[in-house]
Amino acid sequence: MTNTARRPAQGPAKLMAAFAAPALLGGALLMGAAAPALAQTSADAAFKATTFNLSAFGETRVAPDMATITLGVQTEAPTAGEALKANGARMNQAMAALKKAGIAERDIQTSNLNLNAQYAYEQNQPPKLTGYQASNQVTITVRDLAKLGATVDAAVGAGANTVNGISFGLVNPQAAEDAARLEAVKALQAKAELYGRATGYKAVRLVNLSEGGGYTPPSAPMPVFAMAKREMADSTSISAGELKVRVDVSAVYEAAR
């Protein structure tokens, strides 16, 4: 009797699997292709939207309420030690005068200290050392502008012989910045309305708003020849003027007819 081994009926199962795999793969491909399609649709919608991309600025002017001024002492002597010693003595006198004039110690900061050799130059001769020059500078903050001129005079009278520059600023610029922001937004809205009338479109929604600029303490060097001040009876006259605070804004508006 002949035994005939039967093979499992795997043909249909394999065939179904063979068809199923491409089907699943095709589904994945379709899903993968759907994401770029959706992104493209969103991009097309954004591209088709009408927008106004505008910028404007606002300014406000305000009187300063503080000033910074740089002054110091410059001395010369045959040796480096003598130059530094003389400089230190005169700078101590100037610092004491500043504090007596009402400048707080926290508002006095050393900003420069130098010691340089001095040479004499003659034609066809090597440089000849003639001595040393020491300089020490401090930057002071004056919070009462009514005393600014008198403060400078006090320091000069006590030994300071260099005044390099002065700048004015605001202790707290927040209020001035906020006023400039309001002016900037008003200018931005007026510009959006103007473009709407010119194009037949109307800004219907603010999409984005960004800010730039703001208060920056100005630097306005004003040289003063301090050595001459000792012989002047009147107090040094300094005008503070006004500061300009500017804020820049830009925005994107969605527009429609």
mmCIF file with all atom_site columns, C-alpha atoms in Angstrom, residues 99-227:
data_model
loop_
_atom_site.group_PDB
_atom_site.id
_atom_site.type_symbol
_atom_site.label_atom_id
_atom_site.label_alt_id
_atom_site.label_comp_id
_atom_site.label_asym_id
_atom_site.label_entity_id
_atom_site.label_seq_id
_atom_site.pdbx_PDB_ins_code
_atom_site.Cartn_x
_atom_site.Cartn_y
_atom_site.Cartn_z
_atom_site.occupancy
_atom_site.B_iso_or_equiv
_atom_site.pdbx_formal_charge
_atom_site.auth_seq_id
_atom_site.auth_comp_id
_atom_site.auth_asym_id
_atom_site.auth_atom_id
_atom_site.pdbx_PDB_model_num
ATOM 1   C CA . LYS A 1 99  ? 31.366 113.277 47.346 1.00 0.00 ? 99  LYS A CA 1
ATOM 2   C CA . LYS A 1 100 ? 31.092 116.627 49.128 1.00 0.00 ? 100 LYS A CA 1
ATOM 3   C CA . ALA A 1 101 ? 29.092 117.911 46.130 1.00 0.00 ? 101 ALA A CA 1
ATOM 4   C CA . GLY A 1 102 ? 26.535 115.147 46.718 1.00 0.00 ? 102 GLY A CA 1
ATOM 5   C CA . ILE A 1 103 ? 27.737 112.376 44.377 1.00 0.00 ? 103 ILE A CA 1
ATOM 6   C CA . ALA A 1 104 ? 27.208 108.972 45.996 1.00 0.00 ? 104 ALA A CA 1
ATOM 7   C CA . GLU A 1 105 ? 30.093 106.524 46.006 1.00 0.00 ? 105 GLU A CA 1
ATOM 8   C CA . ARG A 1 106 ? 28.059 104.060 43.902 1.00 0.00 ? 106 ARG A CA 1
ATOM 9   C CA . ASP A 1 107 ? 27.861 106.732 41.184 1.00 0.00 ? 107 ASP A CA 1
ATOM 10  C CA . ILE A 1 108 ? 31.643 107.079 40.874 1.00 0.00 ? 108 ILE A CA 1
ATOM 11  C CA . GLN A 1 109 ? 33.464 104.441 38.815 1.00 0.00 ? 109 GLN A CA 1
ATOM 12  C CA . THR A 1 110 ? 37.055 104.330 37.603 1.00 0.00 ? 110 THR A CA 1
ATOM 13  C CA . SER A 1 111 ? 36.920 104.064 33.815 1.00 0.00 ? 111 SER A CA 1
ATOM 14  C CA . ASN A 1 112 ? 40.552 104.474 32.762 1.00 0.00 ? 112 ASN A CA 1
ATOM 15  C CA . LEU A 1 113 ? 44.013 104.297 34.348 1.00 0.00 ? 113 LEU A CA 1
ATOM 16  C CA . ASN A 1 114 ? 47.175 104.764 32.271 1.00 0.00 ? 114 ASN A CA 1
ATOM 17  C CA . LEU A 1 115 ? 50.900 105.247 32.786 1.00 0.00 ? 115 LEU A CA 1
ATOM 18  C CA . ASN A 1 116 ? 52.958 106.108 29.704 1.00 0.00 ? 116 ASN A CA 1
ATOM 19  C CA . ALA A 1 117 ? 56.600 106.901 29.119 1.00 0.00 ? 117 ALA A CA 1
ATOM 20  C CA . GLN A 1 118 ? 57.242 110.245 27.412 1.00 0.00 ? 118 GLN A CA 1
ATOM 21  C CA . TYR A 1 119 ? 59.983 110.641 24.792 1.00 0.00 ? 119 TYR A CA 1
ATOM 22  C CA . ALA A 1 120 ? 61.580 113.496 22.944 1.00 0.00 ? 120 ALA A CA 1
ATOM 23  C CA . TYR A 1 121 ? 62.321 112.888 19.273 1.00 0.00 ? 121 TYR A CA 1
ATOM 24  C CA . GLU A 1 122 ? 65.091 114.596 17.320 1.00 0.00 ? 122 GLU A CA 1
ATOM 25  C CA . GLN A 1 123 ? 66.147 114.004 13.746 1.00 0.00 ? 123 GLN A CA 1
ATOM 26  C CA . ASN A 1 124 ? 68.788 111.305 13.349 1.00 0.00 ? 124 ASN A CA 1
ATOM 27  C CA . GLN A 1 125 ? 68.793 110.727 17.111 1.00 0.00 ? 125 GLN A CA 1
ATOM 28  C CA . PRO A 1 126 ? 67.362 107.865 19.166 1.00 0.00 ? 126 PRO A CA 1
ATOM 29  C CA . PRO A 1 127 ? 64.292 108.713 21.260 1.00 0.00 ? 127 PRO A CA 1
ATOM 30  C CA . LYS A 1 128 ? 65.171 110.285 24.606 1.00 0.00 ? 128 LYS A CA 1
ATOM 31  C CA . LEU A 1 129 ? 63.134 109.458 27.702 1.00 0.00 ? 129 LEU A CA 1
ATOM 32  C CA . THR A 1 130 ? 61.910 112.674 29.294 1.00 0.00 ? 130 THR A CA 1
ATOM 33  C CA . GLY A 1 131 ? 59.583 111.343 31.992 1.00 0.00 ? 131 GLY A CA 1
ATOM 34  C CA . TYR A 1 132 ? 56.264 109.640 32.610 1.00 0.00 ? 132 TYR A CA 1
ATOM 35  C CA . GLN A 1 133 ? 52.632 110.633 32.305 1.00 0.00 ? 133 GLN A CA 1
ATOM 36  C CA . ALA A 1 134 ? 49.936 109.145 34.540 1.00 0.00 ? 134 ALA A CA 1
ATOM 37  C CA . SER A 1 135 ? 46.213 109.576 33.943 1.00 0.00 ? 135 SER A CA 1
ATOM 38  C CA . ASN A 1 136 ? 43.238 108.428 35.958 1.00 0.00 ? 136 ASN A CA 1
ATOM 39  C CA . GLN A 1 137 ? 39.632 108.928 34.860 1.00 0.00 ? 137 GLN A CA 1
ATOM 40  C CA . VAL A 1 138 ? 36.333 108.336 36.608 1.00 0.00 ? 138 VAL A CA 1
ATOM 41  C CA . THR A 1 139 ? 32.823 108.273 35.191 1.00 0.00 ? 139 THR A CA 1
ATOM 42  C CA . ILE A 1 140 ? 30.271 109.825 37.493 1.00 0.00 ? 140 ILE A CA 1
ATOM 43  C CA . THR A 1 141 ? 26.485 109.748 37.400 1.00 0.00 ? 141 THR A CA 1
ATOM 44  C CA . VAL A 1 142 ? 24.758 112.975 38.362 1.00 0.00 ? 142 VAL A CA 1
ATOM 45  C CA . ARG A 1 143 ? 21.128 112.437 39.331 1.00 0.00 ? 143 ARG A CA 1
ATOM 46  C CA . ASP A 1 144 ? 20.363 116.084 40.088 1.00 0.00 ? 144 ASP A CA 1
ATOM 47  C CA . LEU A 1 145 ? 20.980 118.013 36.883 1.00 0.00 ? 145 LEU A CA 1
ATOM 48  C CA . ALA A 1 146 ? 20.647 121.331 38.684 1.00 0.00 ? 146 ALA A CA 1
ATOM 49  C CA . LYS A 1 147 ? 23.961 120.522 40.389 1.00 0.00 ? 147 LYS A CA 1
ATOM 50  C CA . LEU A 1 148 ? 25.785 119.290 37.289 1.00 0.00 ? 148 LEU A CA 1
ATOM 51  C CA . GLY A 1 149 ? 27.780 122.432 36.567 1.00 0.00 ? 149 GLY A CA 1
ATOM 52  C CA . ALA A 1 150 ? 28.680 122.949 40.209 1.00 0.00 ? 150 ALA A CA 1
ATOM 53  C CA . THR A 1 151 ? 29.789 119.308 40.474 1.00 0.00 ? 151 THR A CA 1
ATOM 54  C CA . VAL A 1 152 ? 32.183 119.700 37.560 1.00 0.00 ? 152 VAL A CA 1
ATOM 55  C CA . ASP A 1 153 ? 33.556 122.930 39.019 1.00 0.00 ? 153 ASP A CA 1
ATOM 56  C CA . ALA A 1 154 ? 34.077 121.283 42.397 1.00 0.00 ? 154 ALA A CA 1
ATOM 57  C CA . ALA A 1 155 ? 36.089 118.428 40.886 1.00 0.00 ? 155 ALA A CA 1
ATOM 58  C CA . VAL A 1 156 ? 38.176 120.778 38.753 1.00 0.00 ? 156 VAL A CA 1
ATOM 59  C CA . GLY A 1 157 ? 38.831 123.064 41.677 1.00 0.00 ? 157 GLY A CA 1
ATOM 60  C CA . ALA A 1 158 ? 40.098 120.085 43.682 1.00 0.00 ? 158 ALA A CA 1
ATOM 61  C CA . GLY A 1 159 ? 42.601 118.947 41.055 1.00 0.00 ? 159 GLY A CA 1
ATOM 62  C CA . ALA A 1 160 ? 40.799 117.323 38.120 1.00 0.00 ? 160 ALA A CA 1
ATOM 63  C CA . ASN A 1 161 ? 42.234 118.665 34.873 1.00 0.00 ? 161 ASN A CA 1
ATOM 64  C CA . THR A 1 162 ? 40.546 116.561 32.186 1.00 0.00 ? 162 THR A CA 1
ATOM 65  C CA . VAL A 1 163 ? 36.856 116.413 31.289 1.00 0.00 ? 163 VAL A CA 1
ATOM 66  C CA . ASN A 1 164 ? 36.309 114.142 28.299 1.00 0.00 ? 164 ASN A CA 1
ATOM 67  C CA . GLY A 1 165 ? 32.601 114.018 27.652 1.00 0.00 ? 165 GLY A CA 1
ATOM 68  C CA . ILE A 1 166 ? 29.060 114.165 28.932 1.00 0.00 ? 166 ILE A CA 1
ATOM 69  C CA . SER A 1 167 ? 25.828 112.375 28.037 1.00 0.00 ? 167 SER A CA 1
ATOM 70  C CA . PHE A 1 168 ? 22.273 112.655 29.300 1.00 0.00 ? 168 PHE A CA 1
ATOM 71  C CA . GLY A 1 169 ? 19.780 109.898 29.997 1.00 0.00 ? 169 GLY A CA 1
ATOM 72  C CA . LEU A 1 170 ? 16.729 108.695 31.886 1.00 0.00 ? 170 LEU A CA 1
ATOM 73  C CA . VAL A 1 171 ? 16.717 106.908 35.208 1.00 0.00 ? 171 VAL A CA 1
ATOM 74  C CA . ASN A 1 172 ? 13.530 105.049 34.212 1.00 0.00 ? 172 ASN A CA 1
ATOM 75  C CA . PRO A 1 173 ? 12.696 105.156 30.475 1.00 0.00 ? 173 PRO A CA 1
ATOM 76  C CA . GLN A 1 174 ? 9.557  102.961 30.769 1.00 0.00 ? 174 GLN A CA 1
ATOM 77  C CA . ALA A 1 175 ? 7.008  105.784 30.566 1.00 0.00 ? 175 ALA A CA 1
ATOM 78  C CA . ALA A 1 176 ? 8.731  107.382 27.571 1.00 0.00 ? 176 ALA A CA 1
ATOM 79  C CA . GLU A 1 177 ? 8.957  104.022 25.789 1.00 0.00 ? 177 GLU A CA 1
ATOM 80  C CA . ASP A 1 178 ? 5.266  103.290 26.380 1.00 0.00 ? 178 ASP A CA 1
ATOM 81  C CA . ALA A 1 179 ? 4.298  106.684 24.970 1.00 0.00 ? 179 ALA A CA 1
ATOM 82  C CA . ALA A 1 180 ? 6.404  105.954 21.885 1.00 0.00 ? 180 ALA A CA 1
ATOM 83  C CA . ARG A 1 181 ? 4.755  102.526 21.544 1.00 0.00 ? 181 ARG A CA 1
ATOM 84  C CA . LEU A 1 182 ? 1.287  104.089 21.506 1.00 0.00 ? 182 LEU A CA 1
ATOM 85  C CA . GLU A 1 183 ? 2.364  106.530 18.822 1.00 0.00 ? 183 GLU A CA 1
ATOM 86  C CA . ALA A 1 184 ? 3.887  103.691 16.789 1.00 0.00 ? 184 ALA A CA 1
ATOM 87  C CA . VAL A 1 185 ? 0.692  101.609 16.889 1.00 0.00 ? 185 VAL A CA 1
ATOM 88  C CA . LYS A 1 186 ? -1.402 104.631 15.921 1.00 0.00 ? 186 LYS A CA 1
ATOM 89  C CA . ALA A 1 187 ? 0.875  105.242 12.939 1.00 0.00 ? 187 ALA A CA 1
ATOM 90  C CA . LEU A 1 188 ? 0.675  101.559 11.997 1.00 0.00 ? 188 LEU A CA 1
ATOM 91  C CA . GLN A 1 189 ? -3.116 101.518 12.081 1.00 0.00 ? 189 GLN A CA 1
ATOM 92  C CA . ALA A 1 190 ? -3.319 104.739 10.084 1.00 0.00 ? 190 ALA A CA 1
ATOM 93  C CA . LYS A 1 191 ? -1.042 103.248 7.443  1.00 0.00 ? 191 LYS A CA 1
ATOM 94  C CA . ALA A 1 192 ? -3.187 100.082 7.247  1.00 0.00 ? 192 ALA A CA 1
ATOM 95  C CA . GLU A 1 193 ? -6.285 102.216 6.703  1.00 0.00 ? 193 GLU A CA 1
ATOM 96  C CA . LEU A 1 194 ? -4.513 104.254 4.049  1.00 0.00 ? 194 LEU A CA 1
ATOM 97  C CA . TYR A 1 195 ? -3.464 101.156 2.106  1.00 0.00 ? 195 TYR A CA 1
ATOM 98  C CA . GLY A 1 196 ? -6.998 99.800  2.460  1.00 0.00 ? 196 GLY A CA 1
ATOM 99  C CA . ARG A 1 197 ? -8.485 102.881 0.819  1.00 0.00 ? 197 ARG A CA 1
ATOM 100 C CA . ALA A 1 198 ? -5.859 102.807 -1.919 1.00 0.00 ? 198 ALA A CA 1
ATOM 101 C CA . THR A 1 199 ? -6.301 99.117  -2.799 1.00 0.00 ? 199 THR A CA 1
ATOM 102 C CA . GLY A 1 200 ? -9.962 98.489  -2.077 1.00 0.00 ? 200 GLY A CA 1
ATOM 103 C CA . TYR A 1 201 ? -9.060 95.983  0.641  1.00 0.00 ? 201 TYR A CA 1
ATOM 104 C CA . LYS A 1 202 ? -9.678 96.350  4.357  1.00 0.00 ? 202 LYS A CA 1
ATOM 105 C CA . ALA A 1 203 ? -7.503 95.064  7.182  1.00 0.00 ? 203 ALA A CA 1
ATOM 106 C CA . VAL A 1 204 ? -9.759 92.615  8.998  1.00 0.00 ? 204 VAL A CA 1
ATOM 107 C CA . ARG A 1 205 ? -7.376 90.834  11.348 1.00 0.00 ? 205 ARG A CA 1
ATOM 108 C CA . LEU A 1 206 ? -4.019 91.490  12.967 1.00 0.00 ? 206 LEU A CA 1
ATOM 109 C CA . VAL A 1 207 ? -1.918 88.395  12.315 1.00 0.00 ? 207 VAL A CA 1
ATOM 110 C CA . ASN A 1 208 ? 1.446  89.403  13.780 1.00 0.00 ? 208 ASN A CA 1
ATOM 111 C CA . LEU A 1 209 ? 3.004  92.369  15.591 1.00 0.00 ? 209 LEU A CA 1
ATOM 112 C CA . SER A 1 210 ? 6.674  92.829  16.419 1.00 0.00 ? 210 SER A CA 1
ATOM 113 C CA . GLU A 1 211 ? 8.712  95.597  18.016 1.00 0.00 ? 211 GLU A CA 1
ATOM 114 C CA . GLY A 1 212 ? 12.188 96.958  17.540 1.00 0.00 ? 212 GLY A CA 1
ATOM 115 C CA . GLY A 1 213 ? 14.199 99.893  18.782 1.00 0.00 ? 213 GLY A CA 1
ATOM 116 C CA . GLY A 1 214 ? 13.539 101.492 22.139 1.00 0.00 ? 214 GLY A CA 1
ATOM 117 C CA . TYR A 1 215 ? 15.416 103.810 24.454 1.00 0.00 ? 215 TYR A CA 1
ATOM 118 C CA . THR A 1 216 ? 19.176 104.010 24.040 1.00 0.00 ? 216 THR A CA 1
ATOM 119 C CA . PRO A 1 217 ? 21.179 106.408 26.193 1.00 0.00 ? 217 PRO A CA 1
ATOM 120 C CA . PRO A 1 218 ? 22.843 108.808 23.764 1.00 0.00 ? 218 PRO A CA 1
ATOM 121 C CA . SER A 1 219 ? 26.548 109.468 23.815 1.00 0.00 ? 219 SER A CA 1
ATOM 122 C CA . ALA A 1 220 ? 27.412 113.069 23.069 1.00 0.00 ? 220 ALA A CA 1
ATOM 123 C CA . PRO A 1 221 ? 31.032 113.877 23.913 1.00 0.00 ? 221 PRO A CA 1
ATOM 124 C CA . MET A 1 222 ? 31.473 117.512 24.812 1.00 0.00 ? 222 MET A CA 1
ATOM 125 C CA . PRO A 1 223 ? 35.136 118.392 25.500 1.00 0.00 ? 223 PRO A CA 1
ATOM 126 C CA . VAL A 1 224 ? 35.763 120.843 28.304 1.00 0.00 ? 224 VAL A CA 1
ATOM 127 C CA . PHE A 1 225 ? 39.121 122.454 28.963 1.00 0.00 ? 225 PHE A CA 1
ATOM 128 C CA . ALA A 1 226 ? 39.111 122.073 32.695 1.00 0.00 ? 226 ALA A CA 1
ATOM 129 C CA . MET A 1 227 ? 42.366 123.853 33.463 1.00 0.00 ? 227 MET A CA 1
#
